Structures are given as C-alpha cells and as structure tokens.
Coordinates of C-alpha atoms and ligand atoms in Angstrom, one line a residue:
M4 CA -17.9 -15.7 -14.2
P5 CA -17.0 -17.4 -10.7
V6 CA -18.6 -16.0 -7.5
I7 CA -16.3 -13.7 -5.7
T8 CA -16.7 -13.5 -2.0
T9 CA -13.2 -12.8 -0.6
I10 CA -10.0 -11.1 -1.3
D11 CA -8.4 -14.5 -2.0
D12 CA -10.9 -15.1 -4.9
L13 CA -9.6 -11.9 -6.4
K14 CA -6.1 -13.0 -5.8
Q15 CA -6.7 -16.3 -7.6
M16 CA -8.4 -14.4 -10.6
H17 CA -5.4 -11.9 -10.6
R18 CA -3.0 -14.9 -10.9
R19 CA -4.8 -16.0 -13.9
R20 CA -5.2 -12.8 -15.7
A21 CA -2.0 -10.9 -15.3
P22 CA 1.4 -11.9 -16.8
K23 CA 3.3 -13.8 -14.4
M24 CA 6.1 -11.3 -14.0
F25 CA 3.7 -8.8 -12.5
F26 CA 1.6 -11.1 -10.6
D27 CA 5.0 -12.4 -8.9
Y28 CA 6.2 -8.7 -8.3
C29 CA 2.8 -8.3 -6.2
E30 CA 3.0 -11.5 -4.5
S31 CA 6.6 -11.4 -3.2
G32 CA 8.7 -10.5 -0.1
S33 CA 12.2 -10.1 0.1
W34 CA 14.7 -12.9 0.7
T35 CA 13.0 -15.8 2.7
E36 CA 9.7 -13.9 2.7
Q37 CA 9.5 -14.8 6.4
T38 CA 8.3 -11.2 7.4
F39 CA 5.9 -11.2 4.2
R40 CA 4.5 -14.5 5.5
E41 CA 4.2 -13.3 9.3
N42 CA 2.5 -10.1 8.2
T43 CA -0.6 -12.3 7.4
S44 CA -0.1 -15.2 9.8
D45 CA 0.2 -12.9 12.9
F46 CA -3.2 -11.4 12.3
D47 CA -4.5 -15.0 12.5
K48 CA -3.1 -15.4 16.1
L49 CA -5.4 -12.6 17.3
R50 CA -9.0 -13.7 18.3
L51 CA -12.1 -11.7 18.4
R52 CA -14.6 -11.7 21.3
Q53 CA -18.0 -12.7 20.6
R54 CA -20.7 -10.6 22.2
I55 CA -24.4 -11.1 22.4
A56 CA -27.6 -9.4 23.1
V57 CA -26.3 -5.9 22.1
D58 CA -28.3 -3.6 19.9
M59 CA -26.7 -4.0 16.5
S60 CA -28.8 -1.7 14.5
D61 CA -27.5 1.6 12.9
R62 CA -24.1 0.8 12.5
T63 CA -21.4 3.0 10.8
L64 CA -17.9 2.6 9.6
R65 CA -17.6 6.3 8.8
S66 CA -14.4 7.9 10.0
T67 CA -11.8 10.4 9.2
M68 CA -8.0 10.0 8.1
I69 CA -5.9 13.1 8.6
G70 CA -9.1 15.0 9.0
Q71 CA -10.6 13.8 5.8
D72 CA -14.0 12.1 6.0
V73 CA -14.0 8.5 4.8
T74 CA -16.5 5.8 4.3
M75 CA -14.3 3.4 6.2
P76 CA -10.8 4.1 7.8
V77 CA -8.8 2.5 4.9
A78 CA -6.7 4.1 2.2
L79 CA -5.3 2.5 -0.9
A80 CA -1.4 2.3 -0.3
P81 CA 1.1 3.4 -2.9
V82 CA 2.0 0.4 -5.1
G83 CA 4.6 0.9 -7.9
M84 CA 3.7 -0.4 -11.4
T85 CA 0.1 -0.6 -10.7
G86 CA -0.6 0.3 -14.3
M87 CA 1.2 -3.0 -15.4
Q88 CA -1.3 -5.1 -13.5
C89 CA -3.8 -3.9 -15.9
A90 CA -4.0 -1.0 -18.3
D91 CA -4.1 2.4 -16.7
G92 CA -4.3 0.7 -13.4
E93 CA -3.6 3.8 -11.3
I94 CA -6.5 5.8 -12.9
K95 CA -8.9 2.7 -12.3
A96 CA -7.8 2.2 -8.8
A97 CA -8.2 6.0 -8.1
R98 CA -11.5 6.3 -9.6
A99 CA -12.6 3.2 -7.5
A100 CA -11.3 4.8 -4.4
R101 CA -13.0 8.2 -5.1
D102 CA -16.3 6.6 -5.8
F103 CA -16.1 4.4 -2.5
G104 CA -15.0 7.4 -0.4
V105 CA -11.6 6.5 0.7
P106 CA -8.1 8.1 -0.2
Y107 CA -6.0 6.8 -3.0
T108 CA -2.2 7.1 -2.8
L109 CA -0.3 7.4 -5.9
S110 CA 3.3 5.9 -6.0
T111 CA 6.4 7.8 -7.5
M112 CA 6.9 4.6 -9.4
S113 CA 3.5 4.6 -10.9
I114 CA 2.8 4.0 -14.8
C115 CA 0.3 6.9 -15.1
S116 CA 1.7 10.1 -14.1
I117 CA 0.4 12.5 -11.4
E118 CA -1.1 14.7 -14.2
D119 CA -2.9 11.7 -16.0
V120 CA -4.4 10.5 -12.6
A121 CA -5.5 14.1 -11.7
R122 CA -7.0 14.7 -15.2
A123 CA -8.8 11.3 -15.2
T124 CA -10.2 11.5 -11.5
K125 CA -10.9 15.2 -11.0
A126 CA -10.5 14.5 -7.3
P127 CA -7.8 14.9 -4.8
F128 CA -5.4 12.1 -4.0
W129 CA -2.3 11.5 -1.8
F130 CA 1.1 11.4 -3.4
Q131 CA 3.8 9.1 -2.3
L132 CA 7.3 10.3 -2.7
Y133 CA 10.6 8.2 -2.9
V134 CA 13.5 10.6 -2.4
M135 CA 16.0 10.4 -5.4
R136 CA 19.4 11.7 -5.6
D137 CA 18.3 14.1 -8.4
A138 CA 17.3 17.1 -6.1
E139 CA 15.9 18.8 -9.0
F140 CA 13.6 15.9 -9.9
V141 CA 12.5 15.8 -6.2
D142 CA 11.8 19.7 -6.2
N143 CA 9.8 19.3 -9.4
I144 CA 7.8 16.3 -8.4
I145 CA 6.7 18.0 -5.1
R146 CA 5.8 21.0 -7.3
R147 CA 3.8 18.8 -9.7
A148 CA 2.0 16.9 -6.8
K149 CA 0.9 20.5 -5.3
H150 CA -0.1 21.7 -8.7
A151 CA -2.3 18.5 -9.2
G152 CA -4.0 19.2 -6.0
C153 CA -2.8 16.4 -4.1
D154 CA -4.0 16.7 -0.5
A155 CA -1.1 14.8 1.4
L156 CA 2.3 13.7 0.8
V157 CA 3.3 10.3 1.8
L158 CA 7.1 10.2 2.3
T159 CA 8.2 6.6 2.2
L160 CA 11.5 6.1 4.6
D161 CA 11.8 2.4 4.4
L162 CA 13.3 2.0 0.8
Q163 CA 16.6 3.9 0.4
L164 CA 17.8 0.4 -0.9
L165 CA 15.8 -2.1 -2.7
G166 CA 15.1 -5.2 -0.6
Q167 CA 16.2 -8.1 -2.8
R168 CA 13.2 -10.0 -4.1
H169 CA 14.3 -13.4 -6.0
K170 CA 11.2 -13.8 -8.2
D171 CA 11.7 -10.3 -9.6
L172 CA 15.3 -10.9 -10.4
R173 CA 14.5 -14.4 -12.0
N174 CA 11.7 -12.9 -14.1
G175 CA 13.7 -10.0 -15.2
L176 CA 11.0 -7.6 -14.1
S177 CA 10.7 -4.7 -16.4
A178 CA 8.1 -1.9 -17.5
P179 CA 7.1 -2.6 -20.4
P180 CA 8.1 -6.3 -20.1
K181 CA 11.2 -7.4 -22.1
L182 CA 10.3 -9.9 -24.9
T183 CA 12.1 -12.9 -24.1
P184 CA 10.8 -16.3 -25.4
R185 CA 9.7 -17.0 -21.8
T186 CA 7.7 -13.8 -21.5
V187 CA 6.3 -14.0 -25.0
L188 CA 5.0 -17.5 -24.1
N189 CA 3.4 -16.2 -20.9
L190 CA 2.0 -13.1 -22.5
A191 CA 0.3 -15.2 -25.2
T192 CA -2.0 -16.7 -22.6
K193 CA -3.0 -13.1 -21.3
W194 CA -4.9 -12.0 -24.1
R195 CA -7.3 -9.6 -22.2
W196 CA -4.2 -7.9 -20.5
G197 CA -2.5 -7.5 -23.8
L198 CA -5.5 -6.1 -25.6
E199 CA -6.1 -3.5 -23.0
M200 CA -2.4 -2.6 -22.8
L201 CA -2.5 -1.9 -26.5
Q202 CA -5.0 0.8 -26.2
T203 CA -3.1 2.9 -23.7
K204 CA -0.1 5.1 -24.1
N205 CA 0.9 4.5 -20.4
R206 CA 3.5 1.7 -20.5
S207 CA 6.4 3.0 -18.5
F208 CA 7.1 5.0 -15.4
G209 CA 5.0 8.2 -16.2
N210 CA 6.3 10.3 -13.3
I211 CA 9.8 9.6 -14.2
V212 CA 10.6 9.1 -17.9
G213 CA 11.1 12.6 -19.4
H214 CA 11.4 14.2 -15.9
A215 CA 14.4 12.7 -14.4
R216 CA 18.0 12.5 -15.7
S217 CA 19.3 9.2 -16.7
A218 CA 15.8 7.9 -16.8
S219 CA 15.8 6.9 -20.4
D220 CA 16.4 3.4 -19.6
M221 CA 14.4 2.2 -16.6
S222 CA 14.2 -1.2 -17.9
S223 CA 15.7 -2.8 -14.8
L224 CA 14.0 -1.6 -11.9
S225 CA 16.5 -3.0 -9.4
S226 CA 19.6 -1.4 -11.0
W227 CA 17.8 1.9 -11.7
T228 CA 16.7 2.1 -8.0
A229 CA 20.2 1.3 -7.0
E230 CA 21.6 4.2 -8.9
Q231 CA 18.8 6.8 -8.3
F232 CA 17.4 6.5 -4.8
E233 CA 18.9 8.7 -2.1
P234 CA 20.7 6.5 0.3
K235 CA 21.5 9.5 2.4
L236 CA 18.1 10.2 3.2
D237 CA 17.9 11.2 7.1
W238 CA 15.8 13.0 9.6
D239 CA 17.2 16.4 8.5
M240 CA 16.3 15.7 4.9
V241 CA 12.9 14.6 6.1
A242 CA 12.6 18.0 8.0
R243 CA 13.6 19.9 4.8
L244 CA 11.1 18.1 2.6
K245 CA 8.3 18.7 5.1
E246 CA 9.2 22.5 4.9
K247 CA 9.3 22.2 1.1
W248 CA 5.8 20.5 0.8
G249 CA 4.2 22.6 3.5
G250 CA 1.1 20.6 3.5
R251 CA -0.2 17.4 5.2
L252 CA 2.6 14.9 5.7
I253 CA 2.5 11.2 6.3
L254 CA 5.5 9.2 7.2
K255 CA 5.5 5.7 5.9
G256 CA 7.6 2.7 6.7
I257 CA 8.0 3.3 10.6
L258 CA 8.3 0.0 12.5
D259 CA 10.4 1.0 15.5
P260 CA 9.1 3.0 18.5
E261 CA 12.1 5.2 18.7
D262 CA 11.6 6.3 14.9
A263 CA 7.9 6.9 15.7
V264 CA 8.9 9.0 18.4
R265 CA 11.3 11.1 15.9
A266 CA 8.5 11.3 13.4
A267 CA 6.0 12.7 15.9
D268 CA 8.8 15.2 17.1
L269 CA 9.1 16.4 13.7
G270 CA 5.4 17.2 13.6
C271 CA 4.0 15.1 10.8
D272 CA 0.3 14.5 10.6
A273 CA 0.3 10.7 10.4
I274 CA 2.7 7.8 10.5
V275 CA 2.3 4.5 8.7
V276 CA 3.5 1.6 10.9
S277 CA 4.8 -0.5 7.8
N278 CA 7.4 -3.1 6.8
H279 CA 6.5 -2.4 3.1
G280 CA 4.5 -5.6 3.0
G281 CA 7.5 -7.7 3.8
R282 CA 9.3 -6.4 0.8
Q283 CA 12.3 -4.8 2.4
L284 CA 13.9 -6.1 5.8
D285 CA 13.3 -9.8 5.7
G286 CA 13.4 -10.8 9.5
A287 CA 11.7 -7.8 10.7
L288 CA 8.6 -8.3 12.9
S289 CA 5.3 -8.1 11.4
A290 CA 3.7 -4.6 11.4
I291 CA 0.7 -5.7 13.6
R292 CA 3.0 -7.1 16.2
M293 CA 5.0 -3.9 16.4
L294 CA 1.9 -1.7 16.4
P295 CA 1.0 -1.7 20.2
A296 CA 4.6 -0.5 21.3
I297 CA 4.5 2.2 18.6
V298 CA 1.1 3.4 19.8
A299 CA 2.1 3.3 23.3
A300 CA 5.3 5.4 22.3
V301 CA 3.6 8.1 20.5
G302 CA 0.3 8.3 22.4
D303 CA -2.1 10.9 20.6
R304 CA 0.8 13.1 19.4
V305 CA 0.2 11.7 15.7
E306 CA -2.3 9.7 13.9
V307 CA -1.1 6.1 13.7
L308 CA -2.1 4.3 10.6
M309 CA -0.7 0.8 9.8
D310 CA -0.3 -1.5 6.7
S311 CA 1.3 -4.9 5.8
G312 CA -0.9 -8.0 5.9
I313 CA -4.3 -6.8 5.7
R314 CA -6.5 -9.3 3.8
S315 CA -9.9 -8.9 5.6
G316 CA -12.2 -6.6 7.4
Q317 CA -11.3 -8.6 10.4
D318 CA -7.7 -7.7 10.1
I319 CA -8.6 -3.9 9.8
L320 CA -10.6 -4.2 13.0
K321 CA -7.8 -5.9 14.7
A322 CA -5.3 -3.4 13.7
R323 CA -7.9 -0.8 15.0
A324 CA -8.2 -2.6 18.2
L325 CA -4.6 -2.5 18.7
G326 CA -4.4 1.3 18.4
A327 CA -4.2 2.2 14.7
H328 CA -6.6 4.9 13.6
G329 CA -6.8 3.5 10.2
V330 CA -5.0 1.3 7.7
M331 CA -3.7 1.1 4.2
I332 CA -4.1 -1.7 2.0
G333 CA -1.7 -2.8 -0.9
R334 CA -2.1 -6.4 -2.3
A335 CA -5.8 -6.6 -1.3
Y336 CA -6.8 -4.0 -3.8
I337 CA -4.1 -4.9 -6.5
Y338 CA -5.5 -8.4 -6.6
G339 CA -9.0 -6.9 -7.5
L340 CA -7.4 -4.5 -10.1
G341 CA -5.5 -7.5 -11.7
A342 CA -8.6 -9.6 -11.6
M343 CA -11.3 -7.0 -12.9
G344 CA -9.8 -3.5 -13.1
Q345 CA -11.7 -0.7 -11.6
A346 CA -14.7 -3.1 -10.8
G347 CA -12.2 -5.4 -9.0
V348 CA -10.9 -2.6 -6.8
T349 CA -14.5 -1.6 -5.9
K350 CA -15.3 -5.3 -5.3
A351 CA -12.2 -5.5 -2.9
L352 CA -13.3 -2.4 -0.9
Q353 CA -16.8 -3.9 -0.8
I354 CA -15.5 -7.2 0.5
L355 CA -13.6 -5.4 3.2
Y356 CA -16.5 -3.1 4.2
K357 CA -18.8 -6.0 4.6
E358 CA -16.5 -8.0 6.6
M359 CA -15.7 -5.1 8.8
D360 CA -19.3 -4.2 9.4
L361 CA -20.5 -7.7 10.3
T362 CA -17.5 -8.6 12.4
M363 CA -18.0 -5.2 14.3
A364 CA -21.6 -6.1 14.9
L365 CA -20.9 -9.6 16.2
C366 CA -18.1 -8.1 18.5
G367 CA -21.0 -6.0 20.0
K368 CA -20.1 -2.8 18.5
R369 CA -22.1 -0.3 16.4
D370 CA -19.6 2.5 15.5
V371 CA -16.0 1.9 14.4
A372 CA -14.9 4.6 16.7
D373 CA -15.8 2.6 19.5
V374 CA -13.8 -0.5 18.3
D375 CA -10.9 -1.0 20.9
R376 CA -8.9 -3.6 22.7
D377 CA -12.2 -4.8 24.1
I378 CA -13.0 -6.8 21.0
L379 CA -9.8 -8.9 21.1
L380 CA -8.4 -11.9 22.8
I381 CA -4.6 -11.7 22.5
P382 CA -2.3 -14.6 23.2
K383 CA 0.0 -14.0 26.1
D384 CA 3.4 -14.3 23.9
F385 CA 1.8 -12.0 21.0
S386 CA 3.8 -8.8 21.7
G387 CA 6.6 -11.2 23.0
D388 CA 9.6 -10.6 25.1
W389 CA 11.8 -9.5 22.0
Q390 CA 15.1 -8.0 23.4
Ligands
FMN405 C1 3.7 -4.7 -5.8 C2 3.9 -3.7 -4.6 C3 4.5 -2.4 -4.9 C4 4.7 -1.4 -3.9 N1 5.2 -0.2 -4.4 C5 5.3 0.7 -3.4 C6 5.7 2.1 -3.7 O1 5.9 2.3 -4.9 N2 5.8 2.9 -2.6 C7 5.5 2.6 -1.4 O2 5.8 3.5 -0.6 N3 5.2 1.5 -1.0 C8 4.9 0.4 -2.0 N4 4.6 -0.8 -1.7 C9 4.4 -1.1 -0.1 C10 2.8 -0.7 0.0 O3 2.5 0.7 -0.1 C11 2.3 -1.1 1.5 O4 3.0 -0.7 2.3 C12 2.2 -2.8 1.5 O5 1.6 -3.1 0.2 C13 1.3 -3.2 2.5 O6 1.3 -4.5 2.6 P1 0.1 -5.4 2.0 O7 0.3 -5.5 0.5 O8 0.2 -6.7 2.7 O9 -1.2 -4.8 2.4 C14 4.4 -1.8 -2.5 C15 3.8 -2.9 -2.4 C16 3.5 -3.9 -3.3 C17 2.9 -5.3 -3.0

C-alpha cells in the first residue's frame, strides 16, 4: 500500500482503480479546459505570510455553515455519478462526511437515490437540485428531499445547458458503461471496481429512473441533459422554487457580482461562488479570482461559500482569507472515493484538515474564525483590471 499524504496521491490511485471513462468524467473541464486549469493555478499565485513567535497552542478549525456546526468549514459538493467512481459511492461519501462532521451534498444526478442515502446514513444531508422541464418531477423530488430530512437545498444555476466536455463524448460516458470492445478491455483491468459493482443494485441514476418521464434510457448523459434540463430557468423560477422548498436555500454557480446581489436580494441563506469546477463556461475567470468582488458586492447580507480548484488546506485558507465563509470540495474527495471508497474520502478530509491546521498556525492564527486577508500576499495584478 503506497503512503498517501496528499490529495494528488489519492488522484493517482483513483486513476489506477476506476474505469477510464469515470476518471476522465471527473478529471475534465469543458472545451479547452482553460478555466479548469486556472481554477487551481490561480490558487498558486496567492502566497501566505509566515509569522513567528505567536502562541500556536489550542488551535481550532471548528466553524458553522448555514448555522450548522462543522469540524471545519468544508462541505462535500454535489457530484453526479459518484456511485460510478466506486459502488454505492454516494453512501460511502455521505458516511465519511457524517463521521467527520462536515455536510454532504447529494446530486440530483447521483447513482444512489435520496432514499438510499437517507436510509444508509441516518443523518441529514444537503440535496442539490437541477431544475428539469418536467415540473411534476421537480415538485416530487423536492418533496422526496423534505421527506428524507435534507436540511438544505442547493440549487445549481450554472447548468441549464451542459458544457461540452470532449473526453466524455469520446469515451461515450454512460451509467452503467456501455460494453464496447474498448470499455471491456479497460474494465478487465479494474477488477476491484467490477467486483464491488456486481454486489450493488445501484448502477443507474437512482433519483431519476422510475421517477421522471422519458427517463428509461439515460444512457447518454449529454443528450438526456439537453432534452430534460430546463433552459428557461430564471430568477422568477428560482423565487418560486424557494417558496416551494421553504427551508434553507443555497444558490450554487454564482460567478458575477451582479448575480450575487440578485441572489442576496432573493433572501437565500448562502451562495456558492463557483464555475462548476471549470466544467461549464470555459473562458470564465477562476472562482478564487472572482471571489473578492463578489464578497465586496454582497457584504454580510448572505453567507458566501466558494468552490472550484480546492486541492489543499492552504487553498481553503486562501479562500477564507479572501472572504469565503467556507468552501465546497468536489474532485478532492472524489479522488479519495475512487482510490479507497469511504476510507479514501475520510483520508481526503484528514489531509485537508491537517494542512489547514498547520498552515493556519504557521501564519500565526489559532482560530479559523480569525483567518482573514492578513495571512495573504496577493500579487498586484491578481484581481486584475478585467473590463
Ligand atoms: C465529476 C463531477 C460531477 C459534478 N456533478 C455535479 C452535479 O451533479 N451537480 C452540481 O451542482 N455540481 C456538480 N459538479 C460541480 C461540483 O459540485 C463543484 O462545483 C466542483 O467540483 C468544484 O470544483 P473542484 O472539483 O475543483 O473542487 C460536478 C463536478 C465534478 C468534478
């Protein structure tokens, strides 16, 4: 067993263990992948201030997210087809999050259903909604999420149309995988993945199949999305969904200060500054670059979370220093899941925790609540003069 000390170690193991089609699905951005790359490289441009002779004992990363106590201000982001990275992936990730004391978000496009996850974890989680054209399906899934005790609705607003990801098209991404000669050859080398998959009933989109019209053949995610996702989704519809849900609401996929102000006006509980991990509008600026302008625009009217590009505890502190109250992680935990199932997600959370704790101390802070702009050195052109 190799020694695992970084998120990148988990990624390499994930690459070896999961079928190529699903690893590529995770490790891709849209079109040229410029935004995907910059989400991580922009974090590297920010530097930390080393401080000395500060009492670094009794440190804490404990915080809250939308009023919930958390071990550290990190939530697991919604990730479609998590249950294809390893069998029952959503259940394993949700259990790891529950045991660690951070929120888990289940995607509409999950393999395990809301009910499967609720039954297996016996703990509340957040549910992420994609708005579909089928209004009855949307009403129903909101009802199902309430019934399962989900304590927040994460409404994703940056995917009315699916960003084109070349790798998925070339690989013929589907769940379960279509057995072409190429996939069969690749699956033959992934025996651990295959054995576990044979032992679960969850191999297609659990929230959708049997619940939505025309969902009998979801084999091509891209064509299904094109047919089913609601392109008319606008702020009026968001307001109506807020009423319908009636609970805590997080709006995800905000990358522009004007949209952030609209979201705050609507009275949501939090926004997630995000470009969907570089999977939607290629050419958009990285989320970490857009964060300061959004924080300045909304002030403390709404809790600001961010995601896209977080691969280390240092990145989380940098986001916090630029005004994010907390973050979501996507690939960082999916690598862990693909590498080692539930234990891998726990490992990812432990790595991030340790990196955050040590870095915070070496920056001269003892409480994550005190981490602010003071810990950063920012190059003059970072926020830039984009017109
Ligand atoms: C494989 C994959 C699938 C995703 N599926 C969803 C989804 O179903 N719903 C959603 O709101 N966001 C989805 N996202 C976006 C994540 O919630 C999150 O915004 C993104 O992963 C953050 O970037 P990071 O992976 O660099 O941390 C997905 C991301 C990945 C990598």
